[in-house]
GROMACS .gro file of C-alpha atoms in nm:
model
  488
    1MET     CA    1 -28.815  -4.044  -9.788
    2PRO     CA    2 -28.502  -4.208  -9.861
    3PHE     CA    3 -28.303  -4.104  -9.562
    4LEU     CA    4 -27.980  -4.291  -9.603
    5SER     CA    5 -27.980  -4.196  -9.946
    6PHE     CA    6 -27.982  -3.889  -9.879
    7LEU     CA    7 -27.702  -3.900  -9.561
    8LEU     CA    8 -27.489  -4.080  -9.844
    9LEU     CA    9 -27.513  -3.815 -10.108
   10PHE     CA   10 -27.566  -3.544  -9.933
   11PRO     CA   11 -27.202  -3.450  -9.810
   12LEU     CA   12 -27.069  -3.558 -10.231
   13VAL     CA   13 -27.365  -3.295 -10.375
   14GLY     CA   14 -27.194  -3.081 -10.132
   15ALA     CA   15 -26.836  -3.159 -10.242
   16LEU     CA   16 -26.934  -3.106 -10.581
   17ILE     CA   17 -27.060  -2.731 -10.510
   18ILE     CA   18 -26.800  -2.634 -10.322
   19ALA     CA   19 -26.557  -2.781 -10.613
   20CYS     CA   20 -26.677  -2.523 -10.860
   21ILE     CA   21 -26.641  -2.256 -10.589
   22PRO     CA   22 -26.319  -2.049 -10.657
   23SER     CA   23 -26.017  -2.098 -10.391
   24TRP     CA   24 -25.984  -1.758 -10.264
   25LYS     CA   25 -26.371  -1.780 -10.159
   26VAL     CA   26 -26.233  -1.943  -9.812
   27ARG     CA   27 -26.529  -1.803  -9.576
   28ALA     CA   28 -26.828  -1.947  -9.843
   29ILE     CA   29 -26.638  -2.290  -9.861
   30LYS     CA   30 -26.605  -2.311  -9.486
   31ILE     CA   31 -26.935  -2.230  -9.417
   32ILE     CA   32 -27.093  -2.403  -9.697
   33ALA     CA   33 -26.929  -2.719  -9.570
   34LEU     CA   34 -27.029  -2.675  -9.240
   35CYS     CA   35 -27.350  -2.624  -9.322
   36ILE     CA   36 -27.388  -2.960  -9.561
   37SER     CA   37 -27.286  -3.130  -9.254
   38LEU     CA   38 -27.470  -3.000  -9.002
   39ILE     CA   39 -27.799  -3.065  -9.201
   40ASN     CA   40 -27.671  -3.437  -9.219
   41PHE     CA   41 -27.622  -3.473  -8.793
   42VAL     CA   42 -27.969  -3.359  -8.834
   43VAL     CA   43 -28.113  -3.590  -9.036
   44ALA     CA   44 -27.903  -3.912  -8.857
   45SER     CA   45 -28.055  -3.725  -8.524
   46GLY     CA   46 -28.390  -3.766  -8.676
   47LEU     CA   47 -28.312  -4.141  -8.785
   48TRP     CA   48 -28.269  -4.204  -8.388
   49ILE     CA   49 -28.593  -4.056  -8.314
   50VAL     CA   50 -28.808  -4.242  -8.526
   51PHE     CA   51 -28.608  -4.556  -8.482
   52ASP     CA   52 -28.823  -4.814  -8.432
   53ASN     CA   53 -28.643  -5.036  -8.060
   54SER     CA   54 -28.888  -5.312  -8.104
   55THR     CA   55 -28.720  -5.541  -8.429
   56ALA     CA   56 -28.388  -5.640  -8.486
   57LYS     CA   57 -28.469  -5.620  -8.828
   58PHE     CA   58 -28.299  -5.359  -9.047
   59GLN     CA   59 -28.416  -5.026  -9.098
   60PHE     CA   60 -28.492  -4.770  -9.377
   61VAL     CA   61 -28.376  -5.081  -9.624
   62GLU     CA   62 -28.355  -4.879  -9.978
   63HIS     CA   63 -28.219  -5.099 -10.315
   64ILE     CA   64 -27.899  -5.021 -10.519
   65GLY     CA   65 -27.922  -5.183 -10.819
   66TRP     CA   66 -27.536  -5.235 -10.894
   67LEU     CA   67 -27.314  -5.497 -11.124
   68PRO     CA   68 -27.689  -5.704 -11.207
   69PHE     CA   69 -27.494  -5.932 -11.426
   70PHE     CA   70 -27.315  -6.070 -11.167
   71ASN     CA   71 -27.616  -6.112 -10.905
   72MET     CA   72 -27.505  -5.806 -10.676
   73ASN     CA   73 -27.814  -5.612 -10.584
   74ALA     CA   74 -27.718  -5.452 -10.324
   75TYR     CA   75 -27.920  -5.301 -10.023
   76ILE     CA   76 -27.799  -5.003  -9.725
   77GLY     CA   77 -28.019  -5.062  -9.402
   78ILE     CA   78 -27.898  -4.959  -9.046
   79ASP     CA   79 -28.049  -5.183  -8.746
   80GLY     CA   80 -27.962  -5.078  -8.326
   81ILE     CA   81 -27.613  -5.186  -8.389
   82SER     CA   82 -27.516  -4.926  -8.646
   83LEU     CA   83 -27.725  -4.644  -8.562
   84PHE     CA   84 -27.514  -4.450  -8.283
   85PHE     CA   85 -27.196  -4.504  -8.589
   86ILE     CA   86 -27.392  -4.289  -8.762
   87VAL     CA   87 -27.495  -4.048  -8.550
   88LEU     CA   88 -27.143  -3.989  -8.402
   89THR     CA   89 -26.953  -3.999  -8.786
   90THR     CA   90 -27.221  -3.719  -8.824
   91PHE     CA   91 -27.172  -3.565  -8.485
   92LEU     CA   92 -26.782  -3.511  -8.529
   93VAL     CA   93 -26.750  -3.423  -8.873
   94PRO     CA   94 -26.897  -3.058  -8.835
   95VAL     CA   95 -26.672  -3.074  -8.488
   96CYS     CA   96 -26.368  -3.148  -8.757
   97LEU     CA   97 -26.430  -2.811  -8.971
   98LEU     CA   98 -26.456  -2.612  -8.699
   99VAL     CA   99 -26.107  -2.717  -8.591
  100GLY     CA  100 -25.950  -2.622  -8.848
  101TRP     CA  101 -26.181  -2.322  -8.879
  102VAL     CA  102 -25.882  -2.069  -8.753
  103ASN     CA  103 -25.570  -2.330  -8.812
  104ILE     CA  104 -25.624  -2.422  -9.164
  105SER     CA  105 -25.485  -2.177  -9.382
  106LYS     CA  106 -25.317  -2.372  -9.681
  107HIS     CA  107 -25.541  -2.538  -9.930
  108VAL     CA  108 -25.893  -2.434  -9.735
  109LYS     CA  109 -26.078  -2.592 -10.032
  110GLU     CA  110 -25.917  -2.930 -10.049
  111TYR     CA  111 -25.931  -3.001  -9.672
  112CYS     CA  112 -26.353  -2.916  -9.671
  113LEU     CA  113 -26.347  -3.199  -9.954
  114ALA     CA  114 -26.175  -3.400  -9.782
  115PHE     CA  115 -26.376  -3.422  -9.467
  116LEU     CA  116 -26.695  -3.427  -9.688
  117ILE     CA  117 -26.568  -3.710  -9.893
  118LEU     CA  118 -26.476  -3.927  -9.582
  119GLU     CA  119 -26.801  -3.881  -9.447
  120THR     CA  120 -26.957  -4.056  -9.708
  121CYS     CA  121 -26.714  -4.319  -9.691
  122MET     CA  122 -26.747  -4.404  -9.338
  123LEU     CA  123 -27.176  -4.401  -9.334
  124ALA     CA  124 -27.155  -4.597  -9.612
  125VAL     CA  125 -26.916  -4.854  -9.421
  126PHE     CA  126 -27.193  -4.862  -9.175
  127CYS     CA  127 -27.477  -4.859  -9.418
  128MET     CA  128 -27.393  -5.122  -9.608
  129LEU     CA  129 -27.570  -5.452  -9.586
  130ASP     CA  130 -27.356  -5.612  -9.898
  131LEU     CA  131 -27.022  -5.776  -9.824
  132LEU     CA  132 -26.811  -5.630 -10.139
  133LEU     CA  133 -26.947  -5.275 -10.096
  134PHE     CA  134 -26.873  -5.294  -9.727
  135TYR     CA  135 -26.513  -5.388  -9.846
  136VAL     CA  136 -26.484  -5.076 -10.079
  137PHE     CA  137 -26.621  -4.829  -9.869
  138PHE     CA  138 -26.383  -4.933  -9.587
  139GLU     CA  139 -26.085  -4.905  -9.771
  140SER     CA  140 -26.202  -4.641  -9.919
  141VAL     CA  141 -26.148  -4.418  -9.607
  142LEU     CA  142 -25.831  -4.459  -9.647
  143LEU     CA  143 -25.751  -4.221  -9.946
  144PRO     CA  144 -25.903  -3.886  -9.789
  145MET     CA  145 -25.774  -3.960  -9.426
  146PHE     CA  146 -25.424  -4.026  -9.636
  147LEU     CA  147 -25.414  -3.714  -9.770
  148ILE     CA  148 -25.536  -3.557  -9.436
  149ILE     CA  149 -25.249  -3.658  -9.269
  150GLY     CA  150 -25.003  -3.590  -9.571
  151VAL     CA  151 -25.114  -3.236  -9.632
  152TRP     CA  152 -25.218  -3.124  -9.339
  153GLY     CA  153 -25.010  -3.265  -9.038
  154SER     CA  154 -24.816  -3.086  -8.844
  155ARG     CA  155 -24.475  -3.154  -8.853
  156ALA     CA  156 -24.178  -3.333  -9.110
  157ARG     CA  157 -24.293  -3.707  -9.041
  158LYS     CA  158 -24.587  -3.620  -9.159
  159ILE     CA  159 -24.486  -3.823  -9.494
  160ARG     CA  160 -24.387  -4.152  -9.346
  161ALA     CA  161 -24.645  -4.113  -9.076
  162ALA     CA  162 -24.946  -4.100  -9.350
  163TYR     CA  163 -24.786  -4.421  -9.594
  164GLN     CA  164 -24.755  -4.631  -9.260
  165PHE     CA  165 -25.135  -4.574  -9.199
  166PHE     CA  166 -25.237  -4.674  -9.584
  167LEU     CA  167 -24.996  -4.949  -9.615
  168TYR     CA  168 -25.048  -5.116  -9.291
  169THR     CA  169 -25.437  -5.091  -9.329
  170LEU     CA  170 -25.409  -5.190  -9.682
  171VAL     CA  171 -25.222  -5.500  -9.682
  172GLY     CA  172 -25.417  -5.622  -9.326
  173SER     CA  173 -25.763  -5.597  -9.589
  174VAL     CA  174 -25.605  -5.837  -9.910
  175LEU     CA  175 -25.700  -6.134  -9.751
  176MET     CA  176 -26.051  -6.025  -9.632
  177LEU     CA  177 -26.102  -5.937 -10.018
  178LEU     CA  178 -25.977  -6.291 -10.100
  179ALA     CA  179 -26.251  -6.459  -9.844
  180ILE     CA  180 -26.505  -6.237  -9.984
  181LEU     CA  181 -26.435  -6.388 -10.301
  182LEU     CA  182 -26.473  -6.735 -10.187
  183ILE     CA  183 -26.749  -6.690 -10.010
  184TYR     CA  184 -26.919  -6.533 -10.294
  185PHE     CA  185 -26.799  -6.849 -10.533
  186GLN     CA  186 -26.989  -7.051 -10.305
  187VAL     CA  187 -27.321  -6.875 -10.198
  188GLY     CA  188 -27.321  -6.688 -10.507
  189THR     CA  189 -27.391  -6.323 -10.394
  190THR     CA  190 -27.263  -6.114 -10.109
  191ASP     CA  191 -27.563  -5.974  -9.948
  192LEU     CA  192 -27.498  -5.958  -9.621
  193GLN     CA  193 -27.909  -6.045  -9.560
  194VAL     CA  194 -27.888  -6.384  -9.767
  195LEU     CA  195 -27.497  -6.451  -9.572
  196LEU     CA  196 -27.681  -6.457  -9.228
  197VAL     CA  197 -27.903  -6.747  -9.317
  198SER     CA  198 -27.626  -6.934  -9.526
  199GLU     CA  199 -27.406  -7.194  -9.329
  200PHE     CA  200 -27.039  -7.256  -9.337
  201SER     CA  201 -26.809  -7.567  -9.315
  202GLU     CA  202 -26.659  -7.578  -8.981
  203ARG     CA  203 -26.278  -7.566  -9.143
  204ARG     CA  204 -26.414  -7.317  -9.366
  205GLN     CA  205 -26.539  -7.086  -9.113
  206LEU     CA  206 -26.216  -7.129  -8.913
  207LEU     CA  207 -25.996  -7.006  -9.242
  208LEU     CA  208 -26.266  -6.691  -9.356
  209TRP     CA  209 -26.249  -6.579  -8.990
  210LEU     CA  210 -25.870  -6.532  -9.015
  211ALA     CA  211 -25.878  -6.358  -9.352
  212PHE     CA  212 -26.161  -6.118  -9.185
  213PHE     CA  213 -25.931  -6.068  -8.837
  214ALA     CA  214 -25.607  -5.958  -9.021
  215SER     CA  215 -25.824  -5.676  -9.121
  216PHE     CA  216 -26.052  -5.551  -8.912
  217ALA     CA  217 -25.730  -5.635  -8.623
  218VAL     CA  218 -25.536  -5.411  -8.810
  219LYS     CA  219 -25.797  -5.114  -8.797
  220VAL     CA  220 -25.872  -5.157  -8.413
  221PRO     CA  221 -25.588  -5.201  -8.379
  222MET     CA  222 -25.500  -5.492  -8.180
  223VAL     CA  223 -25.131  -5.516  -8.027
  224PRO     CA  224 -24.869  -5.571  -8.226
  225LEU     CA  225 -25.046  -5.482  -8.471
  226HIS     CA  226 -25.097  -5.117  -8.293
  227ILE     CA  227 -24.738  -4.933  -8.450
  228TRP     CA  228 -24.902  -4.738  -8.718
  229LEU     CA  229 -25.175  -4.572  -8.472
  230PRO     CA  230 -24.926  -4.376  -8.219
  231GLU     CA  231 -24.755  -4.226  -8.560
  232ALA     CA  232 -25.046  -4.130  -8.718
  233HIS     CA  233 -25.212  -3.943  -8.427
  234VAL     CA  234 -24.866  -3.773  -8.382
  235GLU     CA  235 -24.802  -3.628  -8.729
  236ALA     CA  236 -25.212  -3.557  -8.777
  237PRO     CA  237 -25.380  -3.234  -8.766
  238THR     CA  238 -25.606  -3.208  -8.502
  239ALA     CA  239 -25.909  -3.274  -8.694
  240GLY     CA  240 -25.750  -3.584  -8.807
  241SER     CA  241 -25.655  -3.729  -8.489
  242VAL     CA  242 -26.030  -3.656  -8.367
  243ILE     CA  243 -26.241  -3.875  -8.694
  244LEU     CA  244 -25.928  -4.152  -8.609
  245ALA     CA  245 -26.008  -4.157  -8.303
  246GLY     CA  246 -26.352  -4.078  -8.285
  247ILE     CA  247 -26.475  -4.286  -8.637
  248LEU     CA  248 -26.163  -4.528  -8.790
  249LEU     CA  249 -26.078  -4.717  -8.462
  250LYS     CA  250 -26.441  -4.825  -8.452
  251LEU     CA  251 -26.438  -4.996  -8.758
  252GLY     CA  252 -26.219  -5.314  -8.725
  253THR     CA  253 -26.488  -5.369  -8.357
  254TYR     CA  254 -26.784  -5.264  -8.561
  255GLY     CA  255 -26.664  -5.548  -8.855
  256PHE     CA  256 -26.602  -5.808  -8.615
  257LEU     CA  257 -27.002  -5.751  -8.447
  258ARG     CA  258 -27.146  -5.690  -8.788
  259PHE     CA  259 -26.960  -5.944  -8.953
  260SER     CA  260 -26.671  -6.238  -8.766
  261ILE     CA  261 -26.953  -6.310  -8.514
  262PRO     CA  262 -27.281  -6.367  -8.661
  263LEU     CA  263 -27.110  -6.519  -8.989
  264PHE     CA  264 -26.878  -6.763  -8.860
  265PRO     CA  265 -27.041  -6.824  -8.502
  266GLU     CA  266 -26.844  -7.142  -8.451
  267ALA     CA  267 -26.488  -7.004  -8.549
  268SER     CA  268 -26.573  -6.669  -8.288
  269LEU     CA  269 -26.615  -6.953  -8.050
  270TYR     CA  270 -26.285  -7.144  -8.149
  271PHE     CA  271 -26.092  -6.798  -8.161
  272THR     CA  272 -26.226  -6.637  -7.802
  273PRO     CA  273 -25.931  -6.735  -7.622
  274LEU     CA  274 -25.659  -6.551  -7.924
  275ILE     CA  275 -25.857  -6.262  -7.905
  276TYR     CA  276 -25.874  -6.247  -7.484
  277THR     CA  277 -25.509  -6.326  -7.485
  278MET     CA  278 -25.416  -6.055  -7.735
  279SER     CA  279 -25.719  -5.770  -7.546
  280ILE     CA  280 -25.511  -5.889  -7.222
  281ILE     CA  281 -25.181  -5.793  -7.364
  282GLY     CA  282 -25.308  -5.467  -7.534
  283ILE     CA  283 -25.454  -5.342  -7.244
  284VAL     CA  284 -25.138  -5.435  -6.995
  285TYR     CA  285 -24.902  -5.309  -7.243
  286ALA     CA  286 -25.079  -5.012  -7.358
  287SER     CA  287 -25.141  -4.906  -7.064
  288LEU     CA  288 -24.798  -4.947  -6.876
  289THR     CA  289 -24.672  -4.755  -7.243
  290THR     CA  290 -24.916  -4.479  -7.179
  291LEU     CA  291 -24.717  -4.419  -6.861
  292ARG     CA  292 -24.371  -4.337  -7.011
  293GLN     CA  293 -24.454  -4.152  -7.273
  294ILE     CA  294 -24.368  -3.758  -7.295
  295ASP     CA  295 -24.607  -3.642  -7.590
  296LEU     CA  296 -24.933  -3.547  -7.491
  297LYS     CA  297 -25.097  -3.712  -7.855
  298LYS     CA  298 -24.932  -4.029  -7.799
  299ILE     CA  299 -25.057  -4.042  -7.477
  300ILE     CA  300 -25.374  -4.081  -7.545
  301ALA     CA  301 -25.300  -4.256  -7.839
  302TYR     CA  302 -25.152  -4.538  -7.617
  303SER     CA  303 -25.453  -4.523  -7.426
  304SER     CA  304 -25.699  -4.562  -7.671
  305VAL     CA  305 -25.548  -4.905  -7.774
  306ALA     CA  306 -25.625  -5.005  -7.397
  307HIS     CA  307 -26.026  -4.913  -7.412
  308MET     CA  308 -26.010  -5.052  -7.771
  309GLY     CA  309 -25.874  -5.385  -7.609
  310PHE     CA  310 -26.149  -5.357  -7.351
  311VAL     CA  311 -26.432  -5.369  -7.632
  312THR     CA  312 -26.286  -5.669  -7.839
  313ILE     CA  313 -26.305  -5.863  -7.448
  314GLY     CA  314 -26.678  -5.762  -7.467
  315LEU     CA  315 -26.750  -5.868  -7.786
  316PHE     CA  316 -26.614  -6.200  -7.769
  317SER     CA  317 -26.792  -6.218  -7.433
  318LEU     CA  318 -27.073  -6.347  -7.616
  319ASN     CA  319 -27.333  -6.238  -7.396
  320VAL     CA  320 -27.563  -5.948  -7.433
  321GLN     CA  321 -27.431  -5.738  -7.120
  322GLY     CA  322 -27.050  -5.770  -7.279
  323VAL     CA  323 -27.211  -5.675  -7.637
  324GLU     CA  324 -27.402  -5.388  -7.512
  325GLY     CA  325 -27.124  -5.274  -7.308
  326ALA     CA  326 -26.857  -5.278  -7.588
  327ILE     CA  327 -27.099  -5.114  -7.832
  328LEU     CA  328 -27.166  -4.750  -7.559
  329LEU     CA  329 -26.759  -4.798  -7.463
  330MET     CA  330 -26.703  -4.758  -7.854
  331LEU     CA  331 -26.931  -4.463  -7.862
  332SER     CA  332 -26.778  -4.294  -7.541
  333HIS     CA  333 -26.482  -4.364  -7.679
  334GLY     CA  334 -26.570  -4.186  -8.024
  335PHE     CA  335 -26.679  -3.854  -7.738
  336VAL     CA  336 -26.415  -3.900  -7.498
  337ALA     CA  337 -26.114  -3.955  -7.687
  338SER     CA  338 -26.213  -3.722  -7.970
  339ALA     CA  339 -26.284  -3.410  -7.697
  340LEU     CA  340 -25.937  -3.509  -7.528
  341PHE     CA  341 -25.765  -3.447  -7.859
  342LEU     CA  342 -25.933  -3.147  -7.940
  343CYS     CA  343 -25.758  -3.046  -7.567
  344VAL     CA  344 -25.453  -3.094  -7.678
  345GLY     CA  345 -25.456  -2.900  -8.005
  346THR     CA  346 -25.600  -2.652  -7.836
  347LEU     CA  347 -25.244  -2.638  -7.626
  348TYR     CA  348 -25.065  -2.661  -7.964
  349ASP     CA  349 -25.220  -2.419  -8.112
  350ARG     CA  350 -25.121  -2.157  -7.850
  351THR     CA  351 -24.757  -2.325  -7.728
  352HIS     CA  352 -24.655  -2.542  -8.055
  353THR     CA  353 -24.538  -2.783  -7.879
  354ARG     CA  354 -24.656  -3.106  -7.742
  355LEU     CA  355 -24.402  -3.238  -7.466
  356ILE     CA  356 -24.529  -3.267  -7.134
  357GLN     CA  357 -24.212  -3.116  -6.958
  358TYR     CA  358 -24.282  -2.770  -7.097
  359TYR     CA  359 -24.639  -2.811  -6.948
  360GLY     CA  360 -24.769  -2.717  -6.591
  361GLY     CA  361 -24.996  -2.489  -6.361
  362LEU     CA  362 -25.199  -2.455  -6.634
  363VAL     CA  363 -25.512  -2.403  -6.434
  364HIS     CA  364 -25.355  -2.066  -6.311
  365ILE     CA  365 -25.463  -1.901  -6.659
  366MET     CA  366 -25.698  -2.141  -6.820
  367PRO     CA  367 -25.940  -2.237  -6.567
  368LEU     CA  368 -26.216  -2.325  -6.794
  369PHE     CA  369 -26.014  -2.511  -7.010
  370SER     CA  370 -25.930  -2.689  -6.663
  371PHE     CA  371 -26.261  -2.769  -6.603
  372PHE     CA  372 -26.299  -2.901  -6.970
  373PHE     CA  373 -25.990  -3.110  -7.005
  374LEU     CA  374 -26.083  -3.227  -6.627
  375VAL     CA  375 -26.464  -3.398  -6.756
  376PHE     CA  376 -26.284  -3.547  -7.027
  377THR     CA  377 -26.014  -3.687  -6.806
  378MET     CA  378 -26.262  -3.827  -6.566
  379GLY     CA  379 -26.433  -3.984  -6.851
  380ASN     CA  380 -26.122  -4.140  -6.986
  381LEU     CA  381 -26.091  -4.323  -6.619
  382SER     CA  382 -26.429  -4.405  -6.602
  383LEU     CA  383 -26.507  -4.253  -6.345
  384PRO     CA  384 -26.871  -4.362  -6.202
  385GLY     CA  385 -27.125  -4.085  -6.395
  386THR     CA  386 -26.955  -4.066  -6.712
  387SER     CA  387 -27.034  -4.290  -6.991
  388SER     CA  388 -26.685  -4.492  -7.048
  389PHE     CA  389 -26.794  -4.637  -6.688
  390VAL     CA  390 -27.122  -4.779  -6.770
  391GLY     CA  391 -26.974  -4.970  -7.078
  392GLU     CA  392 -26.634  -5.118  -6.944
  393PHE     CA  393 -26.918  -5.185  -6.597
  394LEU     CA  394 -27.095  -5.402  -6.868
  395ILE     CA  395 -26.761  -5.543  -7.015
  396LEU     CA  396 -26.663  -5.652  -6.734
  397VAL     CA  397 -26.988  -5.842  -6.623
  398GLY     CA  398 -27.067  -5.969  -6.957
  399THR     CA  399 -26.685  -6.128  -6.902
  400PHE     CA  400 -26.730  -6.230  -6.604
  401GLN     CA  401 -27.005  -6.452  -6.692
  402THR     CA  402 -26.804  -6.609  -6.948
  403ASN     CA  403 -26.444  -6.647  -6.813
  404THR     CA  404 -26.392  -6.504  -6.407
  405TRP     CA  405 -25.981  -6.496  -6.483
  406ILE     CA  406 -26.004  -6.252  -6.785
  407ALA     CA  407 -26.262  -6.038  -6.611
  408THR     CA  408 -26.006  -5.999  -6.362
  409LEU     CA  409 -25.689  -5.930  -6.598
  410ALA     CA  410 -25.925  -5.691  -6.764
  411ALA     CA  411 -26.015  -5.494  -6.429
  412THR     CA  412 -25.672  -5.375  -6.392
  413GLY     CA  413 -25.693  -5.182  -6.749
  414MET     CA  414 -25.910  -4.974  -6.514
  415ILE     CA  415 -25.639  -4.926  -6.225
  416LEU     CA  416 -25.358  -4.836  -6.484
  417GLY     CA  417 -25.626  -4.621  -6.680
  418GLY     CA  418 -25.677  -4.395  -6.345
  419ALA     CA  419 -25.322  -4.405  -6.284
  420TYR     CA  420 -25.183  -4.256  -6.633
  421SER     CA  421 -25.533  -4.002  -6.669
  422ILE     CA  422 -25.458  -3.859  -6.321
  423TRP     CA  423 -25.091  -3.844  -6.421
  424LEU     CA  424 -25.122  -3.657  -6.746
  425TYR     CA  425 -25.381  -3.399  -6.614
  426ASN     CA  426 -25.151  -3.349  -6.253
  427ARG     CA  427 -24.828  -3.246  -6.483
  428VAL     CA  428 -25.052  -3.014  -6.733
  429VAL     CA  429 -25.288  -2.812  -6.513
  430PHE     CA  430 -25.127  -2.833  -6.125
  431GLY     CA  431 -24.807  -2.705  -6.012
  432ASN     CA  432 -24.602  -2.439  -6.081
  433LEU     CA  433 -24.679  -2.166  -6.400
  434LYS     CA  434 -24.424  -2.295  -6.638
  435PRO     CA  435 -24.209  -1.988  -6.846
  436LEU     CA  436 -24.397  -2.133  -7.176
  437TYR     CA  437 -24.767  -2.001  -7.079
  438ILE     CA  438 -24.662  -1.643  -6.969
  439SER     CA  439 -24.731  -1.473  -7.339
  440MET     CA  440 -24.897  -1.765  -7.447
  441GLY     CA  441 -25.270  -1.615  -7.466
  442SER     CA  442 -25.610  -1.615  -7.295
  443ASP     CA  443 -25.870  -1.910  -7.172
  444VAL     CA  444 -26.055  -2.051  -7.448
  445ASN     CA  445 -26.224  -1.833  -7.654
  446ARG     CA  446 -26.624  -1.858  -7.733
  447ARG     CA  447 -26.560  -2.117  -8.089
  448GLU     CA  448 -26.364  -2.384  -7.855
  449PHE     CA  449 -26.612  -2.331  -7.565
  450TRP     CA  450 -26.907  -2.416  -7.802
  451ILE     CA  451 -26.692  -2.724  -7.907
  452PHE     CA  452 -26.618  -2.870  -7.599
  453VAL     CA  453 -26.972  -2.804  -7.502
  454PRO     CA  454 -27.183  -3.081  -7.633
  455PHE     CA  455 -26.890  -3.364  -7.520
  456VAL     CA  456 -26.973  -3.243  -7.207
  457LEU     CA  457 -27.320  -3.310  -7.268
  458ALA     CA  458 -27.288  -3.636  -7.423
  459ILE     CA  459 -27.047  -3.815  -7.179
  460LEU     CA  460 -27.233  -3.720  -6.907
  461TRP     CA  461 -27.578  -3.821  -7.082
  462MET     CA  462 -27.440  -4.151  -7.128
  463GLY     CA  463 -27.303  -4.156  -6.764
  464PHE     CA  464 -27.641  -4.066  -6.599
  465TYR     CA  465 -27.880  -4.220  -6.808
  466PRO     CA  466 -27.733  -4.488  -7.053
  467GLN     CA  467 -28.109  -4.646  -7.116
  468VAL     CA  468 -28.190  -4.410  -7.395
  469PHE     CA  469 -27.872  -4.592  -7.607
  470LEU     CA  470 -27.922  -4.914  -7.479
  471ASP     CA  471 -28.316  -4.939  -7.574
  472PRO     CA  472 -28.218  -4.914  -7.958
  473MET     CA  473 -27.955  -5.192  -7.960
  474HIS     CA  474 -28.068  -5.437  -7.764
  475VAL     CA  475 -28.299  -5.599  -7.964
  476SER     CA  476 -28.053  -5.640  -8.253
  477VAL     CA  477 -27.749  -5.712  -7.994
  478SER     CA  478 -28.000  -6.013  -7.848
  479ASN     CA  479 -28.022  -6.151  -8.209
  480VAL     CA  480 -27.665  -6.124  -8.321
  481ILE     CA  481 -27.605  -6.342  -7.993
  482GLN     CA  482 -27.916  -6.606  -8.051
  483HIS     CA  483 -27.800  -6.616  -8.424
  484GLY     CA  484 -27.438  -6.764  -8.328
  485ALA     CA  485 -27.651  -6.993  -8.101
  486TYR     CA  486 -27.429  -6.873  -7.766
  487ILE     CA  487 -27.701  -6.894  -7.520
  488SER     CA  488 -27.764  -7.212  -7.384
   0.00000   0.00000   0.00000
């Protein structure tokens, strides 16, 4: 059975069905969209179950005939690197639909359509084995996300934030398109499987690597190209922040690992000091900036910049431990940051403010919510036993083998992470009960409870038994590293 084609096309089929339903049948639209996204998650989980951990070859490969006159016969397939991003994407989309189940009351039909189309675009990014098609879907995610921020955003600056997000990421990708054209005219194809056995001169590798870097660094985002992220998070609806932190920030780091490192190994080695410098600056700057924020969403947004700095350091440690740690941290961040944004959304639905000065004493009236918030906070500061600890530990182990000073400086991010995470939790949960809470309502309801539970299980599962996640990716990661002749 063509599993990947099903994953890509099923949300589009669902979108077509929903497009034919009258807009006033809101409940039917929500149920159909949720069922479609859940079925996709089940299929993606099935891919994980039948995945062969012993090979580095792409699996479930399918042929896509397009532009045959230009010798562009593309393929889709996944390996141990892209497998978990497929699962994470299909997991978060139904969560986003459930988050808007009550809160989204206008343009519900368009809201569901936007997320189903966005799901197809994100899945295509992780499946595509063609460089040009990767670029097409890499940029296609901008349009539905632009609408999600601009239409269903929560404040008056949402239009400005949507344009800022769109233009920053679009402009950064122009150079990558030119680089893809250069590759096509040299090799005669954009098929990744052919490009992996092709060679580029050292000078050309440097130019191509910089062109790809311009696109991926904005998506990560790396400091100082991060300006768009806090604004987009603050203005986006809760579901928009979840998908932005959970998946879209991973597109840049996935691009580094899938294309920049294996296609341009000499350039990757040459520019490693640049990546290290930007990442260390990003970790320290973003962590210190987090400590002075007063908006709950901005606190999590800046902490995401710091965590993605850890990821880029792990990727360019150029050894198996560092790269596997980076992938684990990406997955962990997808759960932890998304869950924290869900917590902020839960509070905002009751109080209609995200300013931390109005919060305090939450444990007195919302003990169950305080427990969930505690688990996610501990995951954010990388407490042993949570998913983030395993990823950051492996990154530090891998980086220590490459550069002791960089590993030492990166470790300061764990200290600062503990500082801003505990500071946030203490300010919100403990202390005297603020008047704002007196009329805000009860603890988490049934829908919110069952949204939070899978995140708790995922964070603890990855923290206590990471081998289940490491086994499928190990051979693929080793193949990428050995392809660049980094192991001496």
